[in-house]
Amino acid sequence: MQVKIAKVKQIIDQSNNIVFFGGAGMSTESGIPDFRSADGIYKQKYNYPPEQILSINFFKRHPDVFYDFLKEKVLTPILAAQPNQGHIKLAQMEKAGKLKAVITQNIDGLHQRAGSENVLQLHGSIKNNYCLKCGKNFSLDYFAKKEGTVYCDRCDGLIHPGAVLFGEPLDSMIMRKTKEYISQAEVLIVAGTSMIVQPAAALVNYYQGDKLILLNLTQVSNRRINYFLKGKAGELLSQLYTDT
Ligand code: OAD
Ligand code: ZN
């Protein structure tokens, strides 16, 4: 149900137990394309379907195609991006003791750069790259500067980027904490996500309250949403939290 912003602002003003759950739409205002909008990464034409490219099996079979795609479509826009007003507002809400956790499907790290401390990255982070063969960790710097496919400097193994790929499980510790925060939240803000990628989307179902707020450019099909504000997440968050 679409509602008035003043009603949602009142809910946010009154709560000190808010949890945020976000997706790629949270970073489009920072210039990073999302996946499924008309100008999203998955709507462009490639030789292979992008969801196939970003899978673990494809990565192992065609690391060169995978790396070209990852660097051009995912890493380059992330490296050029700055946190937007939405990321900044969430960090301020955490500092004020209102927001308990930011749960995100994004790997870009913009929440941390805006000052958020308790961030759960369900789909990994561009910082945590590691060798598939010997497990050595590699910084974003090592990874981003290399041309083409990136191999380990110790054993020549293929380096797995920090993102969780299709066909891989999510980190069980992060999943557990996510379930805890969501199930204990008084207010759950969901923003910038199509809510169709599992298992992430289903985690929202752990919410037990009646103040589930969706901030999104488009409506998503989830029956648990109590308040829907249609618009840009960053702009809406700026209007919803003004106590700074
Ligand atoms: P999607 O691209 O599927 O959905 C983004 C949603 O954000 C859409 O509903 C847009 O309408 C909305 N949107 C875009 N810009 C917005 C803005 N400024 N404010 C509010 N809403 C906006 O992205 P995700 O749901 O995050 O996973 O996708 C989930 C996962 O699919 C990603 O984490 C990624 C991808 O495959 C992996 O790579 C494992
Ligand atoms: Zn190695």
PDB file of C-alpha atoms and ligand atoms in Angstrom:
ATOM      1  CA  MET A   1       0.000   0.000   0.000  1.00  0.00           C
ATOM      2  CA  GLN A   2       1.406   3.381  -0.980  1.00  0.00           C
ATOM      3  CA  VAL A   3       1.346   5.777   1.968  1.00  0.00           C
ATOM      4  CA  LYS A   4       2.230   9.344   2.902  1.00  0.00           C
ATOM      5  CA  ILE A   5       5.805  10.137   3.840  1.00  0.00           C
ATOM      6  CA  ALA A   6       4.762  11.871   7.081  1.00  0.00           C
ATOM      7  CA  LYS A   7       3.289   8.618   8.411  1.00  0.00           C
ATOM      8  CA  VAL A   8       6.511   6.703   7.761  1.00  0.00           C
ATOM      9  CA  LYS A   9       8.625   9.521   9.204  1.00  0.00           C
ATOM     10  CA  GLN A  10       6.630   9.294  12.404  1.00  0.00           C
ATOM     11  CA  ILE A  11       7.316   5.555  12.651  1.00  0.00           C
ATOM     12  CA  ILE A  12      11.045   6.133  12.141  1.00  0.00           C
ATOM     13  CA  ASP A  13      11.155   9.031  14.588  1.00  0.00           C
ATOM     14  CA  GLN A  14       9.584   6.870  17.288  1.00  0.00           C
ATOM     15  CA  SER A  15      11.750   3.757  16.973  1.00  0.00           C
ATOM     16  CA  ASN A  16      15.170   2.890  18.339  1.00  0.00           C
ATOM     17  CA  ASN A  17      15.153  -0.597  16.895  1.00  0.00           C
ATOM     18  CA  ILE A  18      15.279  -0.191  13.139  1.00  0.00           C
ATOM     19  CA  VAL A  19      16.974  -2.643  10.771  1.00  0.00           C
ATOM     20  CA  PHE A  20      17.749  -1.861   7.144  1.00  0.00           C
ATOM     21  CA  PHE A  21      17.752  -4.420   4.330  1.00  0.00           C
ATOM     22  CA  GLY A  22      18.929  -3.147   0.936  1.00  0.00           C
ATOM     23  CA  GLY A  23      19.947  -4.024  -2.578  1.00  0.00           C
ATOM     24  CA  ALA A  24      21.455  -2.612  -5.743  1.00  0.00           C
ATOM     25  CA  GLY A  25      18.899   0.229  -5.928  1.00  0.00           C
ATOM     26  CA  MET A  26      20.568   1.707  -2.871  1.00  0.00           C
ATOM     27  CA  SER A  27      23.675   2.452  -4.950  1.00  0.00           C
ATOM     28  CA  THR A  28      22.154   3.652  -8.242  1.00  0.00           C
ATOM     29  CA  GLU A  29      22.142   7.198  -6.849  1.00  0.00           C
ATOM     30  CA  SER A  30      25.922   6.750  -6.524  1.00  0.00           C
ATOM     31  CA  GLY A  31      26.135   5.922 -10.240  1.00  0.00           C
ATOM     32  CA  ILE A  32      26.343   2.123  -9.958  1.00  0.00           C
ATOM     33  CA  PRO A  33      23.770   0.447 -12.250  1.00  0.00           C
ATOM     34  CA  ASP A  34      21.501  -2.142 -10.645  1.00  0.00           C
ATOM     35  CA  PHE A  35      20.846  -5.562 -12.194  1.00  0.00           C
ATOM     36  CA  ARG A  36      17.202  -5.771 -13.266  1.00  0.00           C
ATOM     37  CA  SER A  37      15.991  -2.210 -14.059  1.00  0.00           C
ATOM     38  CA  ALA A  38      15.635  -1.243 -17.736  1.00  0.00           C
ATOM     39  CA  ASP A  39      19.202   0.119 -17.742  1.00  0.00           C
ATOM     40  CA  GLY A  40      20.467  -2.546 -15.329  1.00  0.00           C
ATOM     41  CA  ILE A  41      23.401  -4.862 -15.967  1.00  0.00           C
ATOM     42  CA  TYR A  42      21.174  -7.852 -16.761  1.00  0.00           C
ATOM     43  CA  LYS A  43      19.241  -5.992 -19.465  1.00  0.00           C
ATOM     44  CA  GLN A  44      22.257  -5.348 -21.681  1.00  0.00           C
ATOM     45  CA  LYS A  45      23.276  -7.716 -24.476  1.00  0.00           C
ATOM     46  CA  TYR A  46      26.210 -10.066 -23.947  1.00  0.00           C
ATOM     47  CA  ASN A  47      27.401 -13.279 -25.530  1.00  0.00           C
ATOM     48  CA  TYR A  48      26.204 -15.145 -22.443  1.00  0.00           C
ATOM     49  CA  PRO A  49      23.333 -14.375 -20.038  1.00  0.00           C
ATOM     50  CA  PRO A  50      24.861 -12.288 -17.209  1.00  0.00           C
ATOM     51  CA  GLU A  51      23.331 -14.490 -14.516  1.00  0.00           C
ATOM     52  CA  GLN A  52      25.223 -17.384 -16.080  1.00  0.00           C
ATOM     53  CA  ILE A  53      28.472 -15.407 -16.234  1.00  0.00           C
ATOM     54  CA  LEU A  54      28.224 -14.580 -12.527  1.00  0.00           C
ATOM     55  CA  SER A  55      28.006 -18.246 -11.532  1.00  0.00           C
ATOM     56  CA  ILE A  56      30.724 -20.364  -9.976  1.00  0.00           C
ATOM     57  CA  ASN A  57      30.624 -22.969 -12.749  1.00  0.00           C
ATOM     58  CA  PHE A  58      30.982 -20.380 -15.489  1.00  0.00           C
ATOM     59  CA  PHE A  59      33.774 -18.656 -13.595  1.00  0.00           C
ATOM     60  CA  LYS A  60      35.794 -21.873 -13.421  1.00  0.00           C
ATOM     61  CA  ARG A  61      35.129 -22.752 -17.058  1.00  0.00           C
ATOM     62  CA  HIS A  62      35.602 -19.318 -18.648  1.00  0.00           C
ATOM     63  CA  PRO A  63      37.596 -17.169 -16.222  1.00  0.00           C
ATOM     64  CA  ASP A  64      38.590 -14.722 -18.985  1.00  0.00           C
ATOM     65  CA  VAL A  65      34.999 -13.926 -19.992  1.00  0.00           C
ATOM     66  CA  PHE A  66      34.031 -13.747 -16.331  1.00  0.00           C
ATOM     67  CA  TYR A  67      36.845 -11.350 -15.457  1.00  0.00           C
ATOM     68  CA  ASP A  68      36.175  -9.034 -18.406  1.00  0.00           C
ATOM     69  CA  PHE A  69      32.540  -8.802 -17.358  1.00  0.00           C
ATOM     70  CA  LEU A  70      33.297  -8.362 -13.667  1.00  0.00           C
ATOM     71  CA  LYS A  71      35.852  -5.628 -14.226  1.00  0.00           C
ATOM     72  CA  GLU A  72      33.894  -3.652 -16.788  1.00  0.00           C
ATOM     73  CA  LYS A  73      30.361  -3.991 -15.441  1.00  0.00           C
ATOM     74  CA  VAL A  74      30.820  -4.440 -11.719  1.00  0.00           C
ATOM     75  CA  LEU A  75      34.187  -3.192 -10.465  1.00  0.00           C
ATOM     76  CA  THR A  76      34.714  -0.116 -12.651  1.00  0.00           C
ATOM     77  CA  PRO A  77      31.488   1.634 -11.585  1.00  0.00           C
ATOM     78  CA  ILE A  78      32.077   0.671  -7.947  1.00  0.00           C
ATOM     79  CA  LEU A  79      35.586   2.094  -7.929  1.00  0.00           C
ATOM     80  CA  ALA A  80      34.291   5.398  -9.321  1.00  0.00           C
ATOM     81  CA  ALA A  81      31.419   5.694  -6.813  1.00  0.00           C
ATOM     82  CA  GLN A  82      30.947   7.712  -3.633  1.00  0.00           C
ATOM     83  CA  PRO A  83      28.363   7.047  -0.912  1.00  0.00           C
ATOM     84  CA  ASN A  84      25.083   8.898  -1.505  1.00  0.00           C
ATOM     85  CA  GLN A  85      22.758  10.705   0.886  1.00  0.00           C
ATOM     86  CA  GLY A  86      20.942   7.455   1.678  1.00  0.00           C
ATOM     87  CA  HIS A  87      24.115   5.714   2.852  1.00  0.00           C
ATOM     88  CA  ILE A  88      24.973   8.797   4.913  1.00  0.00           C
ATOM     89  CA  LYS A  89      21.550   8.992   6.560  1.00  0.00           C
ATOM     90  CA  LEU A  90      21.719   5.330   7.585  1.00  0.00           C
ATOM     91  CA  ALA A  91      25.147   5.873   9.144  1.00  0.00           C
ATOM     92  CA  GLN A  92      23.733   8.843  11.085  1.00  0.00           C
ATOM     93  CA  MET A  93      20.785   6.780  12.270  1.00  0.00           C
ATOM     94  CA  GLU A  94      23.162   4.115  13.577  1.00  0.00           C
ATOM     95  CA  LYS A  95      25.268   6.719  15.430  1.00  0.00           C
ATOM     96  CA  ALA A  96      22.097   8.119  16.982  1.00  0.00           C
ATOM     97  CA  GLY A  97      21.295   4.639  18.340  1.00  0.00           C
ATOM     98  CA  LYS A  98      18.207   4.171  16.170  1.00  0.00           C
ATOM     99  CA  LEU A  99      19.481   1.709  13.576  1.00  0.00           C
ATOM    100  CA  LYS A 100      20.785  -1.678  14.727  1.00  0.00           C
ATOM    101  CA  ALA A 101      22.172  -3.092  11.489  1.00  0.00           C
ATOM    102  CA  VAL A 102      22.516  -2.555   7.771  1.00  0.00           C
ATOM    103  CA  ILE A 103      21.984  -5.783   5.860  1.00  0.00           C
ATOM    104  CA  THR A 104      22.894  -5.491   2.212  1.00  0.00           C
ATOM    105  CA  GLN A 105      23.103  -7.605  -0.915  1.00  0.00           C
ATOM    106  CA  ASN A 106      25.633  -5.131  -2.309  1.00  0.00           C
ATOM    107  CA  ILE A 107      29.354  -5.835  -2.450  1.00  0.00           C
ATOM    108  CA  ASP A 108      30.370  -2.198  -3.018  1.00  0.00           C
ATOM    109  CA  GLY A 109      31.187  -1.246   0.587  1.00  0.00           C
ATOM    110  CA  LEU A 110      29.508   2.165   0.284  1.00  0.00           C
ATOM    111  CA  HIS A 111      27.687   1.773   3.608  1.00  0.00           C
ATOM    112  CA  GLN A 112      30.990   1.363   5.454  1.00  0.00           C
ATOM    113  CA  ARG A 113      32.505   4.272   3.559  1.00  0.00           C
ATOM    114  CA  ALA A 114      29.572   6.442   4.668  1.00  0.00           C
ATOM    115  CA  GLY A 115      30.318   5.519   8.300  1.00  0.00           C
ATOM    116  CA  SER A 116      28.035   2.560   9.013  1.00  0.00           C
ATOM    117  CA  GLU A 117      29.711   0.104  11.364  1.00  0.00           C
ATOM    118  CA  ASN A 118      27.396  -2.842  11.739  1.00  0.00           C
ATOM    119  CA  VAL A 119      27.062  -3.932   8.109  1.00  0.00           C
ATOM    120  CA  LEU A 120      26.209  -7.484   7.067  1.00  0.00           C
ATOM    121  CA  GLN A 121      27.124  -8.113   3.429  1.00  0.00           C
ATOM    122  CA  LEU A 122      25.094 -11.126   2.375  1.00  0.00           C
ATOM    123  CA  HIS A 123      26.699 -11.388  -1.067  1.00  0.00           C
ATOM    124  CA  GLY A 124      30.274 -10.701  -0.029  1.00  0.00           C
ATOM    125  CA  SER A 125      32.559  -7.721  -0.460  1.00  0.00           C
ATOM    126  CA  ILE A 126      34.876  -6.445  -3.158  1.00  0.00           C
ATOM    127  CA  LYS A 127      37.581  -6.461  -0.489  1.00  0.00           C
ATOM    128  CA  ASN A 128      37.701 -10.189   0.250  1.00  0.00           C
ATOM    129  CA  ASN A 129      39.304 -11.772  -2.793  1.00  0.00           C
ATOM    130  CA  TYR A 130      40.986 -15.139  -2.324  1.00  0.00           C
ATOM    131  CA  CYS A 131      42.897 -17.849  -4.183  1.00  0.00           C
ATOM    132  CA  LEU A 132      40.741 -20.854  -5.052  1.00  0.00           C
ATOM    133  CA  LYS A 133      43.734 -23.182  -4.694  1.00  0.00           C
ATOM    134  CA  CYS A 134      45.702 -22.085  -1.618  1.00  0.00           C
ATOM    135  CA  GLY A 135      43.252 -19.681   0.058  1.00  0.00           C
ATOM    136  CA  LYS A 136      45.594 -16.676   0.176  1.00  0.00           C
ATOM    137  CA  ASN A 137      43.691 -13.387   0.517  1.00  0.00           C
ATOM    138  CA  PHE A 138      44.135 -10.508  -1.884  1.00  0.00           C
ATOM    139  CA  SER A 139      43.308  -6.836  -1.456  1.00  0.00           C
ATOM    140  CA  LEU A 140      41.071  -4.971  -3.830  1.00  0.00           C
ATOM    141  CA  ASP A 141      44.131  -3.067  -4.950  1.00  0.00           C
ATOM    142  CA  TYR A 142      46.012  -6.179  -6.091  1.00  0.00           C
ATOM    143  CA  PHE A 143      42.919  -7.423  -7.767  1.00  0.00           C
ATOM    144  CA  ALA A 144      41.723  -4.285  -9.533  1.00  0.00           C
ATOM    145  CA  LYS A 145      45.094  -3.231 -10.943  1.00  0.00           C
ATOM    146  CA  LYS A 146      45.793  -6.512 -12.740  1.00  0.00           C
ATOM    147  CA  GLU A 147      44.851  -6.779 -16.405  1.00  0.00           C
ATOM    148  CA  GLY A 148      42.547  -9.635 -17.424  1.00  0.00           C
ATOM    149  CA  THR A 149      42.198 -12.765 -15.324  1.00  0.00           C
ATOM    150  CA  VAL A 150      43.828 -12.555 -11.904  1.00  0.00           C
ATOM    151  CA  TYR A 151      46.021 -15.385 -10.601  1.00  0.00           C
ATOM    152  CA  CYS A 152      47.636 -15.990  -7.223  1.00  0.00           C
ATOM    153  CA  ASP A 153      51.223 -14.748  -6.779  1.00  0.00           C
ATOM    154  CA  ARG A 154      51.985 -17.744  -4.562  1.00  0.00           C
ATOM    155  CA  CYS A 155      50.565 -20.766  -6.381  1.00  0.00           C
ATOM    156  CA  ASP A 156      49.171 -19.479  -9.702  1.00  0.00           C
ATOM    157  CA  GLY A 157      45.642 -20.506  -8.690  1.00  0.00           C
ATOM    158  CA  LEU A 158      42.641 -18.578  -9.924  1.00  0.00           C
ATOM    159  CA  ILE A 159      41.559 -15.752  -7.636  1.00  0.00           C
ATOM    160  CA  HIS A 160      37.927 -15.783  -6.603  1.00  0.00           C
ATOM    161  CA  PRO A 161      36.508 -12.270  -6.288  1.00  0.00           C
ATOM    162  CA  GLY A 162      34.908 -11.286  -2.983  1.00  0.00           C
ATOM    163  CA  ALA A 163      31.378 -11.604  -4.374  1.00  0.00           C
ATOM    164  CA  VAL A 164      29.271 -14.674  -3.711  1.00  0.00           C
ATOM    165  CA  LEU A 165      28.510 -16.194  -7.127  1.00  0.00           C
ATOM    166  CA  PHE A 166      25.354 -17.974  -8.263  1.00  0.00           C
ATOM    167  CA  GLY A 167      25.633 -21.604  -7.185  1.00  0.00           C
ATOM    168  CA  GLU A 168      27.547 -20.754  -4.010  1.00  0.00           C
ATOM    169  CA  PRO A 169      26.123 -20.740  -0.481  1.00  0.00           C
ATOM    170  CA  LEU A 170      25.915 -17.568   1.574  1.00  0.00           C
ATOM    171  CA  ASP A 171      28.105 -17.227   4.666  1.00  0.00           C
ATOM    172  CA  SER A 172      26.282 -19.054   7.462  1.00  0.00           C
ATOM    173  CA  MET A 173      27.396 -16.647  10.210  1.00  0.00           C
ATOM    174  CA  ILE A 174      26.116 -13.637   8.249  1.00  0.00           C
ATOM    175  CA  MET A 175      22.846 -15.452   7.545  1.00  0.00           C
ATOM    176  CA  ARG A 176      22.406 -16.262  11.226  1.00  0.00           C
ATOM    177  CA  LYS A 177      23.034 -12.674  12.341  1.00  0.00           C
ATOM    178  CA  THR A 178      20.717 -11.373   9.631  1.00  0.00           C
ATOM    179  CA  LYS A 179      17.906 -13.613  10.855  1.00  0.00           C
ATOM    180  CA  GLU A 180      18.489 -12.446  14.422  1.00  0.00           C
ATOM    181  CA  TYR A 181      18.409  -8.741  13.602  1.00  0.00           C
ATOM    182  CA  ILE A 182      15.393  -9.039  11.339  1.00  0.00           C
ATOM    183  CA  SER A 183      13.389 -11.188  13.734  1.00  0.00           C
ATOM    184  CA  GLN A 184      14.059  -8.770  16.612  1.00  0.00           C
ATOM    185  CA  ALA A 185      13.508  -5.530  14.686  1.00  0.00           C
ATOM    186  CA  GLU A 186      10.644  -3.218  15.512  1.00  0.00           C
ATOM    187  CA  VAL A 187      10.880  -1.465  12.145  1.00  0.00           C
ATOM    188  CA  LEU A 188      12.310  -3.050   9.012  1.00  0.00           C
ATOM    189  CA  ILE A 189      13.219  -0.754   6.113  1.00  0.00           C
ATOM    190  CA  VAL A 190      13.664  -2.569   2.798  1.00  0.00           C
ATOM    191  CA  ALA A 191      15.068  -0.447  -0.039  1.00  0.00           C
ATOM    192  CA  GLY A 192      16.333  -0.740  -3.593  1.00  0.00           C
ATOM    193  CA  THR A 193      15.832  -4.429  -4.132  1.00  0.00           C
ATOM    194  CA  SER A 194      13.640  -6.490  -6.446  1.00  0.00           C
ATOM    195  CA  MET A 195      13.458  -9.101  -3.660  1.00  0.00           C
ATOM    196  CA  ILE A 196      13.672 -12.001  -6.048  1.00  0.00           C
ATOM    197  CA  VAL A 197      17.138 -13.416  -5.425  1.00  0.00           C
ATOM    198  CA  GLN A 198      17.131 -16.244  -2.905  1.00  0.00           C
ATOM    199  CA  PRO A 199      17.999 -16.989  -0.209  1.00  0.00           C
ATOM    200  CA  ALA A 200      18.518 -13.262   0.543  1.00  0.00           C
ATOM    201  CA  ALA A 201      14.949 -12.159  -0.227  1.00  0.00           C
ATOM    202  CA  ALA A 202      13.393 -14.800   2.021  1.00  0.00           C
ATOM    203  CA  LEU A 203      15.300 -13.488   5.034  1.00  0.00           C
ATOM    204  CA  VAL A 204      12.831 -10.599   5.180  1.00  0.00           C
ATOM    205  CA  ASN A 205      10.191 -13.150   6.147  1.00  0.00           C
ATOM    206  CA  TYR A 206      11.834 -13.475   9.573  1.00  0.00           C
ATOM    207  CA  TYR A 207      10.393 -10.063  10.424  1.00  0.00           C
ATOM    208  CA  GLN A 208       7.674 -10.386  13.048  1.00  0.00           C
ATOM    209  CA  GLY A 209       6.395  -6.826  13.351  1.00  0.00           C
ATOM    210  CA  ASP A 210       3.884  -4.731  11.458  1.00  0.00           C
ATOM    211  CA  LYS A 211       6.140  -1.876  10.342  1.00  0.00           C
ATOM    212  CA  LEU A 212       7.811  -3.202   7.228  1.00  0.00           C
ATOM    213  CA  ILE A 213       8.581  -0.176   5.056  1.00  0.00           C
ATOM    214  CA  LEU A 214       9.532  -0.485   1.382  1.00  0.00           C
ATOM    215  CA  LEU A 215      11.418   2.385  -0.299  1.00  0.00           C
ATOM    216  CA  ASN A 216      11.667   1.495  -3.973  1.00  0.00           C
ATOM    217  CA  LEU A 217      11.255   2.887  -7.472  1.00  0.00           C
ATOM    218  CA  THR A 218       8.934   0.000  -8.270  1.00  0.00           C
ATOM    219  CA  GLN A 219       6.549  -2.122  -6.225  1.00  0.00           C
ATOM    220  CA  VAL A 220       7.801  -5.623  -5.436  1.00  0.00           C
ATOM    221  CA  SER A 221       5.676  -8.666  -4.772  1.00  0.00           C
ATOM    222  CA  ASN A 222       5.875  -9.328  -1.085  1.00  0.00           C
ATOM    223  CA  ARG A 223       2.717  -9.530   0.964  1.00  0.00           C
ATOM    224  CA  ARG A 224       4.440  -8.564   4.201  1.00  0.00           C
ATOM    225  CA  ILE A 225       5.030  -4.940   3.213  1.00  0.00           C
ATOM    226  CA  ASN A 226       3.013  -2.578   5.412  1.00  0.00           C
ATOM    227  CA  TYR A 227       4.107   0.800   3.998  1.00  0.00           C
ATOM    228  CA  PHE A 228       5.347   1.503   0.489  1.00  0.00           C
ATOM    229  CA  LEU A 229       6.972   4.777  -0.526  1.00  0.00           C
ATOM    230  CA  LYS A 230       7.653   4.926  -4.258  1.00  0.00           C
ATOM    231  CA  GLY A 231      10.810   6.846  -5.092  1.00  0.00           C
ATOM    232  CA  LYS A 232      14.562   6.987  -4.806  1.00  0.00           C
ATOM    233  CA  ALA A 233      15.846   5.421  -1.627  1.00  0.00           C
ATOM    234  CA  GLY A 234      18.489   8.096  -0.961  1.00  0.00           C
ATOM    235  CA  GLU A 235      16.055  10.952  -1.441  1.00  0.00           C
ATOM    236  CA  LEU A 236      13.415   9.270   0.688  1.00  0.00           C
ATOM    237  CA  LEU A 237      15.826   8.465   3.522  1.00  0.00           C
ATOM    238  CA  SER A 238      16.881  12.123   3.578  1.00  0.00           C
ATOM    239  CA  GLN A 239      13.295  13.158   4.099  1.00  0.00           C
ATOM    240  CA  LEU A 240      12.583  10.415   6.596  1.00  0.00           C
ATOM    241  CA  TYR A 241      15.446  11.157   8.968  1.00  0.00           C
ATOM    242  CA  THR A 242      16.135  14.801   9.618  1.00  0.00           C
ATOM    243  CA  ASP A 243      17.461  14.741  13.222  1.00  0.00           C
ATOM    244  CA  THR A 244      21.067  15.679  12.518  1.00  0.00           C
TER     245      THR A 244
HETATM  246  P1  OAD B   1      17.869  -5.626  -8.662  1.00  0.00           P
HETATM  247  O1  OAD B   1      18.553  -4.969  -9.811  1.00  0.00           O
HETATM  248  O2  OAD B   1      17.252  -6.948  -8.885  1.00  0.00           O
HETATM  249  O3  OAD B   1      16.721  -4.673  -8.104  1.00  0.00           O
HETATM  250  C1  OAD B   1      16.948  -3.320  -7.845  1.00  0.00           C
HETATM  251  C2  OAD B   1      15.635  -2.688  -7.390  1.00  0.00           C
HETATM  252  O4  OAD B   1      15.922  -1.376  -6.956  1.00  0.00           O
HETATM  253  C3  OAD B   1      14.571  -2.577  -8.480  1.00  0.00           C
HETATM  254  O5  OAD B   1      13.322  -2.931  -7.915  1.00  0.00           O
HETATM  255  C4  OAD B   1      14.609  -1.080  -8.869  1.00  0.00           C
HETATM  256  O6  OAD B   1      13.333  -0.603  -9.257  1.00  0.00           O
HETATM  257  C5  OAD B   1      15.027  -0.457  -7.553  1.00  0.00           C
HETATM  258  N1  OAD B   1      15.783   0.799  -7.636  1.00  0.00           N
HETATM  259  C6  OAD B   1      16.720   1.196  -8.520  1.00  0.00           C
HETATM  260  N2  OAD B   1      17.227   2.403  -8.190  1.00  0.00           N
HETATM  261  C7  OAD B   1      16.579   2.786  -7.059  1.00  0.00           C
HETATM  262  C8  OAD B   1      16.647   3.921  -6.201  1.00  0.00           C
HETATM  263  N3  OAD B   1      17.474   4.939  -6.421  1.00  0.00           N
HETATM  264  N4  OAD B   1      15.845   3.934  -5.124  1.00  0.00           N
HETATM  265  C9  OAD B   1      14.959   2.934  -4.863  1.00  0.00           C
HETATM  266  N5  OAD B   1      14.845   1.859  -5.638  1.00  0.00           N
HETATM  267  C10 OAD B   1      15.654   1.761  -6.703  1.00  0.00           C
HETATM  268  O7  OAD B   1      18.931  -5.651  -7.450  1.00  0.00           O
HETATM  269  P2  OAD B   1      18.941  -6.594  -6.155  1.00  0.00           P
HETATM  270  O8  OAD B   1      17.573  -6.861  -5.659  1.00  0.00           O
HETATM  271  O9  OAD B   1      19.922  -6.002  -5.208  1.00  0.00           O
HETATM  272  O10 OAD B   1      23.566 -10.959  -6.599  1.00  0.00           O
HETATM  273  O11 OAD B   1      19.546  -7.912  -6.750  1.00  0.00           O
HETATM  274  C11 OAD B   1      19.838  -8.964  -5.890  1.00  0.00           C
HETATM  275  C12 OAD B   1      21.039  -9.734  -6.362  1.00  0.00           C
HETATM  276  O12 OAD B   1      20.917 -10.064  -7.749  1.00  0.00           O
HETATM  277  C13 OAD B   1      22.342  -8.958  -6.319  1.00  0.00           C
HETATM  278  O13 OAD B   1      22.907  -8.901  -5.028  1.00  0.00           O
HETATM  279  C14 OAD B   1      23.205  -9.739  -7.256  1.00  0.00           C
HETATM  280  C15 OAD B   1      22.219  -9.973  -8.366  1.00  0.00           C
HETATM  281  O14 OAD B   1      22.430 -11.108  -9.099  1.00  0.00           O
HETATM  282  C16 OAD B   1      24.682 -11.620  -6.956  1.00  0.00           C
HETATM  283  O15 OAD B   1      25.417 -11.217  -7.829  1.00  0.00           O
HETATM  284  C17 OAD B   1      24.889 -12.876  -6.180  1.00  0.00           C
HETATM  285 ZN    ZN B   2      47.245 -19.472  -4.287  1.00  0.00          ZN
END
